[in-house]
PDB file of C-alpha atoms in Angstrom:
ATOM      1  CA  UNK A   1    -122.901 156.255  52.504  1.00 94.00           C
ATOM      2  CA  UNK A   2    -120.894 158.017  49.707  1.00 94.00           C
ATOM      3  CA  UNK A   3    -117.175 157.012  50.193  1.00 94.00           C
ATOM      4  CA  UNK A   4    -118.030 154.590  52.586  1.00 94.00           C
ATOM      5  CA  UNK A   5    -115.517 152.280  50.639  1.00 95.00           C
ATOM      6  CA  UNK A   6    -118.938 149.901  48.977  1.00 96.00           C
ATOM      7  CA  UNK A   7    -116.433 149.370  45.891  1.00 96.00           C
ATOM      8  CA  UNK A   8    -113.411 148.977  47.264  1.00 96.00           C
ATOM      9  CA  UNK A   9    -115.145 146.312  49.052  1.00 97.00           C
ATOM     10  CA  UNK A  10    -116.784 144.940  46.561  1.00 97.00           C
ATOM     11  CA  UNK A  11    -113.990 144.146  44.422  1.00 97.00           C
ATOM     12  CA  UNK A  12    -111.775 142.826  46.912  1.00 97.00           C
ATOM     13  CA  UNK A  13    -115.070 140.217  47.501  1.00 97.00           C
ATOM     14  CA  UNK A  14    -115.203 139.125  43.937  1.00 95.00           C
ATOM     15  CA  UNK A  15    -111.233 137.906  44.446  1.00 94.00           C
ATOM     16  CA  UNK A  16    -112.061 135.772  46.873  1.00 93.00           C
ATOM     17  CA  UNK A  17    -115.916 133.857  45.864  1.00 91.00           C
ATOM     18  CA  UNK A  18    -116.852 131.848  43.737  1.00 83.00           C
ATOM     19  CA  UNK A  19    -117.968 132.873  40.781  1.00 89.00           C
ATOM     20  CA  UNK A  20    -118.392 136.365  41.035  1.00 92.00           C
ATOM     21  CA  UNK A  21    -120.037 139.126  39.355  1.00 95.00           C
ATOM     22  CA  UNK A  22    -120.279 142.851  40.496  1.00 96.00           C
ATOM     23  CA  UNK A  23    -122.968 145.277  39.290  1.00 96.00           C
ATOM     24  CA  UNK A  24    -122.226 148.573  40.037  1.00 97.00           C
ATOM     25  CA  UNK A  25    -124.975 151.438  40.312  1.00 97.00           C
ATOM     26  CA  UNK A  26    -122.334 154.116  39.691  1.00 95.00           C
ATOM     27  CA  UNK A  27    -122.812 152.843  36.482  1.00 96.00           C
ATOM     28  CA  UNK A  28    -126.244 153.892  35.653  1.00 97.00           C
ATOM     29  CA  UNK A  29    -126.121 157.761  36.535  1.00 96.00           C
ATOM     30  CA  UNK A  30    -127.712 159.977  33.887  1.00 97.00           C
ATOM     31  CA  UNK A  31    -125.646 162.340  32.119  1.00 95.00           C
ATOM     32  CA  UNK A  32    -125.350 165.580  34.008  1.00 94.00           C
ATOM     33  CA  UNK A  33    -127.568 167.386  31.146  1.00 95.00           C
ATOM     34  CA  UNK A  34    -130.720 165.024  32.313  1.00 96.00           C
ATOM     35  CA  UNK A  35    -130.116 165.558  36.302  1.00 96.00           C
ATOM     36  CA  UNK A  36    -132.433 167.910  38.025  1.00 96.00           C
ATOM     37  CA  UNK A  37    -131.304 171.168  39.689  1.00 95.00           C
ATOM     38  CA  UNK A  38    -132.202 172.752  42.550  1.00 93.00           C
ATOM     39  CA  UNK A  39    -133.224 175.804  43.620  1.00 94.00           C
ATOM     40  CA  UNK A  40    -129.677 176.219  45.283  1.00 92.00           C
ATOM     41  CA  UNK A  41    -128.147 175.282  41.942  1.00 91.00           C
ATOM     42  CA  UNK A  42    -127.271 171.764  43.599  1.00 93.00           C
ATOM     43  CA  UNK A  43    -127.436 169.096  40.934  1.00 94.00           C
ATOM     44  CA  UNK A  44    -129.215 166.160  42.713  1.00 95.00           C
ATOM     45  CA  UNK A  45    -127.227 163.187  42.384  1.00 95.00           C
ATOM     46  CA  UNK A  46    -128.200 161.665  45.252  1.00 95.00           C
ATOM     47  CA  UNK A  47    -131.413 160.559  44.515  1.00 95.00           C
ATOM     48  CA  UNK A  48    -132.846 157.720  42.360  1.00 95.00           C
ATOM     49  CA  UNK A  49    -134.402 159.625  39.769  1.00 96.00           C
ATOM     50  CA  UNK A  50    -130.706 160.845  38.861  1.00 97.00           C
ATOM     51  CA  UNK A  51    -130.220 156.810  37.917  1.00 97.00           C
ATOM     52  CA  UNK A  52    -131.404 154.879  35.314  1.00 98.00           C
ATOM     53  CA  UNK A  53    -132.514 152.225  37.817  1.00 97.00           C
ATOM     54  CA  UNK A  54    -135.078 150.423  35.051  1.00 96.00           C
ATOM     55  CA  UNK A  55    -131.469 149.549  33.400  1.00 96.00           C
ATOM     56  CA  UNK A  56    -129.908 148.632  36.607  1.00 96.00           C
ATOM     57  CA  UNK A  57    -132.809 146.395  37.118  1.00 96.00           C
ATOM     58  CA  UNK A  58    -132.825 144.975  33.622  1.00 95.00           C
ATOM     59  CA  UNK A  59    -129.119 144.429  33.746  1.00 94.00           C
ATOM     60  CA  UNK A  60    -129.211 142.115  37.087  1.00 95.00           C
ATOM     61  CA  UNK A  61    -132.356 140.069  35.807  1.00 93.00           C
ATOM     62  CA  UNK A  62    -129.848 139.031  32.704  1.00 93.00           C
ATOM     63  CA  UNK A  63    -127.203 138.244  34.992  1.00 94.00           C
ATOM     64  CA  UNK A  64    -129.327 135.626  37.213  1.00 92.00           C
ATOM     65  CA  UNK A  65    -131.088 134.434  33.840  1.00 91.00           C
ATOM     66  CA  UNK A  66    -127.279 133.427  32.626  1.00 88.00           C
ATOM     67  CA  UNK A  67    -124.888 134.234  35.564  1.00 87.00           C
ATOM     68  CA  UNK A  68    -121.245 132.411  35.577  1.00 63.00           C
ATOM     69  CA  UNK A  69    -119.728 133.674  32.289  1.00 58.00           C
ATOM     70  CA  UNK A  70    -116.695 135.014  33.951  1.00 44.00           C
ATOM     71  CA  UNK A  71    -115.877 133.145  37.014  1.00 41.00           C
ATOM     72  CA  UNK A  72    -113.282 131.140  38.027  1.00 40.00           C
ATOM     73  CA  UNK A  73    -112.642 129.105  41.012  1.00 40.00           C
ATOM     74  CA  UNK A  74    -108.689 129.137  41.942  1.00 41.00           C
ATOM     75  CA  UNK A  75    -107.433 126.473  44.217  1.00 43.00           C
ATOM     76  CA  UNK A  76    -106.977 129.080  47.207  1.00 43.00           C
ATOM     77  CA  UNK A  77    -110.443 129.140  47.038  1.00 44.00           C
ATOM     78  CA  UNK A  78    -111.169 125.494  46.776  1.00 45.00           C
ATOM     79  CA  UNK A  79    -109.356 124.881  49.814  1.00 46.00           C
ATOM     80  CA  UNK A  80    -111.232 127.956  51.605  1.00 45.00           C
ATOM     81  CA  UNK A  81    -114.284 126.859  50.834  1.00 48.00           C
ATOM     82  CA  UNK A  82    -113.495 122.932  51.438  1.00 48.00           C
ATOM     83  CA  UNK A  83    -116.486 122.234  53.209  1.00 45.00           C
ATOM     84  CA  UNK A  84    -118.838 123.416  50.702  1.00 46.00           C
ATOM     85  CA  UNK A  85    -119.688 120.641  47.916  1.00 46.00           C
ATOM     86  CA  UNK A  86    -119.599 121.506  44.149  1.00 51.00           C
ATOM     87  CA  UNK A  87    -118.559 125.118  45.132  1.00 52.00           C
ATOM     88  CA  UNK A  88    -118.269 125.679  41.180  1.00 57.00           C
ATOM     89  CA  UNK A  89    -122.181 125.864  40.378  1.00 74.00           C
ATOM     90  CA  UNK A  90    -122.313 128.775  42.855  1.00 82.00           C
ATOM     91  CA  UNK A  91    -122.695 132.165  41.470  1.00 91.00           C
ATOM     92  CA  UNK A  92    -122.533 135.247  43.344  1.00 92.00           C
ATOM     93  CA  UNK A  93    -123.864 139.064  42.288  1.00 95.00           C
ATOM     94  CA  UNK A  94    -122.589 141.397  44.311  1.00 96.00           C
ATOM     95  CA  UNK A  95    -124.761 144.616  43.434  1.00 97.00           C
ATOM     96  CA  UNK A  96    -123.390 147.861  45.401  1.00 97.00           C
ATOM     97  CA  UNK A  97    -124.344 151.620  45.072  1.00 96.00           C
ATOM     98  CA  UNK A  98    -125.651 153.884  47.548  1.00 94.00           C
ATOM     99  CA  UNK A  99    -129.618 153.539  46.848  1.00 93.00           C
ATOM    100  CA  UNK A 100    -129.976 150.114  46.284  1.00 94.00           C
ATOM    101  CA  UNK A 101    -132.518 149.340  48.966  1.00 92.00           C
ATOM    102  CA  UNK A 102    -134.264 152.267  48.588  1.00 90.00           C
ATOM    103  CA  UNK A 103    -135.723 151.257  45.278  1.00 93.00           C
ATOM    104  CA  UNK A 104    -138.459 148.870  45.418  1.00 91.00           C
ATOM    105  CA  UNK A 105    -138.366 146.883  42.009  1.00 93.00           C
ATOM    106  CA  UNK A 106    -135.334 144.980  43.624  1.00 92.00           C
ATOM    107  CA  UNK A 107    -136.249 144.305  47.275  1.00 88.00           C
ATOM    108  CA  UNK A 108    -137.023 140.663  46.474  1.00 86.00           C
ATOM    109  CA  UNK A 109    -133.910 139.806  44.760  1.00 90.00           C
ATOM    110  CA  UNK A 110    -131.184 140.536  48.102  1.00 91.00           C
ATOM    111  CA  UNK A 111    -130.187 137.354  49.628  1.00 89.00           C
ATOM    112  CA  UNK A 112    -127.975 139.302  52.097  1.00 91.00           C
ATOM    113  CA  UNK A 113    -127.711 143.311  52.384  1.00 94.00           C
ATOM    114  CA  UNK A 114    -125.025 145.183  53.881  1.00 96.00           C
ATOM    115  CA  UNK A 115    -125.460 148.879  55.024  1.00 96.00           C
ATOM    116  CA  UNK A 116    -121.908 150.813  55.140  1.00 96.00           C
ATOM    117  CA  UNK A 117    -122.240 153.525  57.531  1.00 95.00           C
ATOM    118  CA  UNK A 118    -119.660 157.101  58.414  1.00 96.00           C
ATOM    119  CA  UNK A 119    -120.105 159.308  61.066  1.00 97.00           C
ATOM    120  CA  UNK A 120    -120.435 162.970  58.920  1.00 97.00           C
ATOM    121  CA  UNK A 121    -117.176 164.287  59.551  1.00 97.00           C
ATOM    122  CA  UNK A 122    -114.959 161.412  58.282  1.00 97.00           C
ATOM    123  CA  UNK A 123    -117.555 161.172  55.313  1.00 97.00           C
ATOM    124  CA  UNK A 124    -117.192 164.740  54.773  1.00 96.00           C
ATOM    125  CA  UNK A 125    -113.364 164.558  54.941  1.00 96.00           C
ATOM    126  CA  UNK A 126    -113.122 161.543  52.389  1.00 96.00           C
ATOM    127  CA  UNK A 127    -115.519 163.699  50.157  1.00 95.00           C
ATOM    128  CA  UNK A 128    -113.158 166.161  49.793  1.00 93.00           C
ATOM    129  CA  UNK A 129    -110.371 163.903  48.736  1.00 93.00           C
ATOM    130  CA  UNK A 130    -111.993 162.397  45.849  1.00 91.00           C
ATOM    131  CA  UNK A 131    -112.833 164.321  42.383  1.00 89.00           C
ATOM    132  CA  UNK A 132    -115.945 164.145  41.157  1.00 85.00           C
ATOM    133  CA  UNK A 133    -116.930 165.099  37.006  1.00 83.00           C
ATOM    134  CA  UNK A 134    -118.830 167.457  37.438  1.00 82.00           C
ATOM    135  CA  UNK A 135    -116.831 168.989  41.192  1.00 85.00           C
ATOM    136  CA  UNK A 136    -118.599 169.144  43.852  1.00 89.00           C
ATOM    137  CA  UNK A 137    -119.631 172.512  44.144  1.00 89.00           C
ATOM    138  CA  UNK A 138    -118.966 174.893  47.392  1.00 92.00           C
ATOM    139  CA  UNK A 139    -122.014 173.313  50.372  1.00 94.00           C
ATOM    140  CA  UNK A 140    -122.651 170.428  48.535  1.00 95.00           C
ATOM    141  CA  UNK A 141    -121.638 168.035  50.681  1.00 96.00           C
ATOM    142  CA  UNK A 142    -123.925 169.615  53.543  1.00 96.00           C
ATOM    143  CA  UNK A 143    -126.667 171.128  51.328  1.00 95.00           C
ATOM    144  CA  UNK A 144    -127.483 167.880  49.353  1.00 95.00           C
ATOM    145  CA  UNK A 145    -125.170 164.899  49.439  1.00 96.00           C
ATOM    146  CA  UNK A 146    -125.123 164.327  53.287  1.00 97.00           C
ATOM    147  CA  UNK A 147    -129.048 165.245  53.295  1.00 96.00           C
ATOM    148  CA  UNK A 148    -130.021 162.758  51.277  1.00 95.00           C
ATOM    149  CA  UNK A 149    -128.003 159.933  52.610  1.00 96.00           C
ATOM    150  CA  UNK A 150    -130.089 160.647  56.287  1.00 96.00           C
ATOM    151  CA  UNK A 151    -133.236 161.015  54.569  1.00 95.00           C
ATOM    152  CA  UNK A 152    -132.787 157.500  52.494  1.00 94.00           C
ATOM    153  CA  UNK A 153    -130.862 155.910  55.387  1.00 94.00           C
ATOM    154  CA  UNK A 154    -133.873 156.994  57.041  1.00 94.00           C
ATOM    155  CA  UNK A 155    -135.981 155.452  55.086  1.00 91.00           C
ATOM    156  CA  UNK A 156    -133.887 152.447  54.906  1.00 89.00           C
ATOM    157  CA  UNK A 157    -134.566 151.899  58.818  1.00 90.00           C
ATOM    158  CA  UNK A 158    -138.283 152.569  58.628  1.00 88.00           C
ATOM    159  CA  UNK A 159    -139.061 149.682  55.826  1.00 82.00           C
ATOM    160  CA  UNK A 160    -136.040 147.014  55.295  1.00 76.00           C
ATOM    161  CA  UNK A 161    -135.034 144.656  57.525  1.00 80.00           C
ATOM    162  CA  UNK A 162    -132.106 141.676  57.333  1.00 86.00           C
ATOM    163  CA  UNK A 163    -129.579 144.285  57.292  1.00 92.00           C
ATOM    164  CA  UNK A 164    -125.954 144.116  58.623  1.00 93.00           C
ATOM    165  CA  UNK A 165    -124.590 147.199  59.548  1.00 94.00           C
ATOM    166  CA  UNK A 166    -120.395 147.304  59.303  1.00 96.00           C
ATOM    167  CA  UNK A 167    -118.558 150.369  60.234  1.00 96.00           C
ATOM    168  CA  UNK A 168    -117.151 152.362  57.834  1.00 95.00           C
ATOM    169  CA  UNK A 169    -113.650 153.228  59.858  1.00 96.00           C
ATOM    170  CA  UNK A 170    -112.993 149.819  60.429  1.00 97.00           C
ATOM    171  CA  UNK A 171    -109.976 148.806  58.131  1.00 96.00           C
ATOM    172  CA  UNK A 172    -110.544 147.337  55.036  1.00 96.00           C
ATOM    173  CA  UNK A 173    -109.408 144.016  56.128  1.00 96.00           C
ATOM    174  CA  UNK A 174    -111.691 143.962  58.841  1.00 97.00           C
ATOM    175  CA  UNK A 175    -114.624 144.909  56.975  1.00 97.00           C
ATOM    176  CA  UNK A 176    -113.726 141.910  54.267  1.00 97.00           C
ATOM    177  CA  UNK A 177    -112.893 139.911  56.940  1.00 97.00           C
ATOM    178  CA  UNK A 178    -116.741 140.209  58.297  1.00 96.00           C
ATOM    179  CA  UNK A 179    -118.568 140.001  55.075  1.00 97.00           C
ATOM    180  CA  UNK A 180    -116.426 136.940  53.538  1.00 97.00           C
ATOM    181  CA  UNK A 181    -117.005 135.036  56.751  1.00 96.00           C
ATOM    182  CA  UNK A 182    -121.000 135.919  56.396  1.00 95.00           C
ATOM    183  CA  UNK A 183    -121.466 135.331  53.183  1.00 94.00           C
ATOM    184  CA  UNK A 184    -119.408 131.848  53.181  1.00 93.00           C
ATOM    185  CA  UNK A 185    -121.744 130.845  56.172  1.00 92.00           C
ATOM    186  CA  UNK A 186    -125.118 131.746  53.719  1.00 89.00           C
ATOM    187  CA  UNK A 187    -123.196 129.321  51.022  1.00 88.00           C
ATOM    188  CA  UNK A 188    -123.110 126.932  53.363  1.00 88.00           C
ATOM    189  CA  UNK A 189    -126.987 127.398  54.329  1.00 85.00           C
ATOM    190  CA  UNK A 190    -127.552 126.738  51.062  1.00 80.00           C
ATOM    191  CA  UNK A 191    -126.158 123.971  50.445  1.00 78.00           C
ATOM    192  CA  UNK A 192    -127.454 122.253  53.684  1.00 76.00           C
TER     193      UNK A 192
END
């Protein structure tokens, strides 16, 4: 869900594991001049053709063919992790954006997927905080952005499964609290 706090989360992840790496579908939009318009004069972001999602693709295919360039494991993390042996040859992606699973090209790759979900109204009023290039135009929010999350969330239900749905108004803390703890148990699946 937009604003659902997916890179806020994100980052505070790659702080704490091993080895991290974040790829971040924000950073594959088109330029507004290539995004379709609709009959409403809504330009539709949220969908994947506004995304250059062959690049996104591309881009996290070269990180698992050489991943670990930039990570570093810091002795708070050595003792966290403790019970997991050679903790250093781990390397972690953490891919977030808001149609990942929707997009079939990388529904083999997710080891673990995670599904941030708002009830409308606090989406709606964390929308409005946050400026957007280009603004959010008046009925946006309800004539395409909120649409679109339903209809791929939606789709999301129909097709995916492994999923782990966190609540969105839970603090931050909480919410890192949940995924660190899951994702250090899959580590130490891994390693079993």
């Amino acid at each position: 869900v937009t604003n659902g706090g997916k890179t806020t989360l994100a980052e505070k992840l790659k702080k704490m594991l091993p080895n991290c790496d974040i790829i971040s579908q924000d950073d594959f939009f088109k330029p507004e001049s290539e995004v379709e318009t609709d009959e409403r004069g809504f330009k539709l972001y949220d969908v994947l053709d506004a995304l250059y999602m062959d690049e996104m693709v591309k881009s996290i295919r070269n990180w698992m063919k050489s991943p670990g360039n930039s990570g570093v494991v810091t002795e708070e993390l050595q003792n966290t992790c403790d019970n997991l042996k050679n903790t250093e040859d781990v390397y972690i992606l953490i891919v977030e954006g808001f149609l990942l699973y929707n997009y079939e090209p990388l529904c083999e790759i997710w080891n673990r997927r995670y599904f941030l979900t708002l009830p409308y109204e606090e989406c709606k009023r964390r929308r409005s905080t946050r400026v957007y290039q280009p603004a959010d135009t008046p009925g946006y929010f309800d004539g395409h952005v909120w649409p679109m999350y339903l209809k791929y969330k939606n789709e999301l239900e129909e097709n995916a499964s492994n999923i782990v749905y966190l609540d969105g108004t839970k603090s931050q803390e909480e919410l890192l609290s949940c995924v660190y703890s899951d994702i250090i148990q899959e580590l130490k699946k891994l390693r079993e």
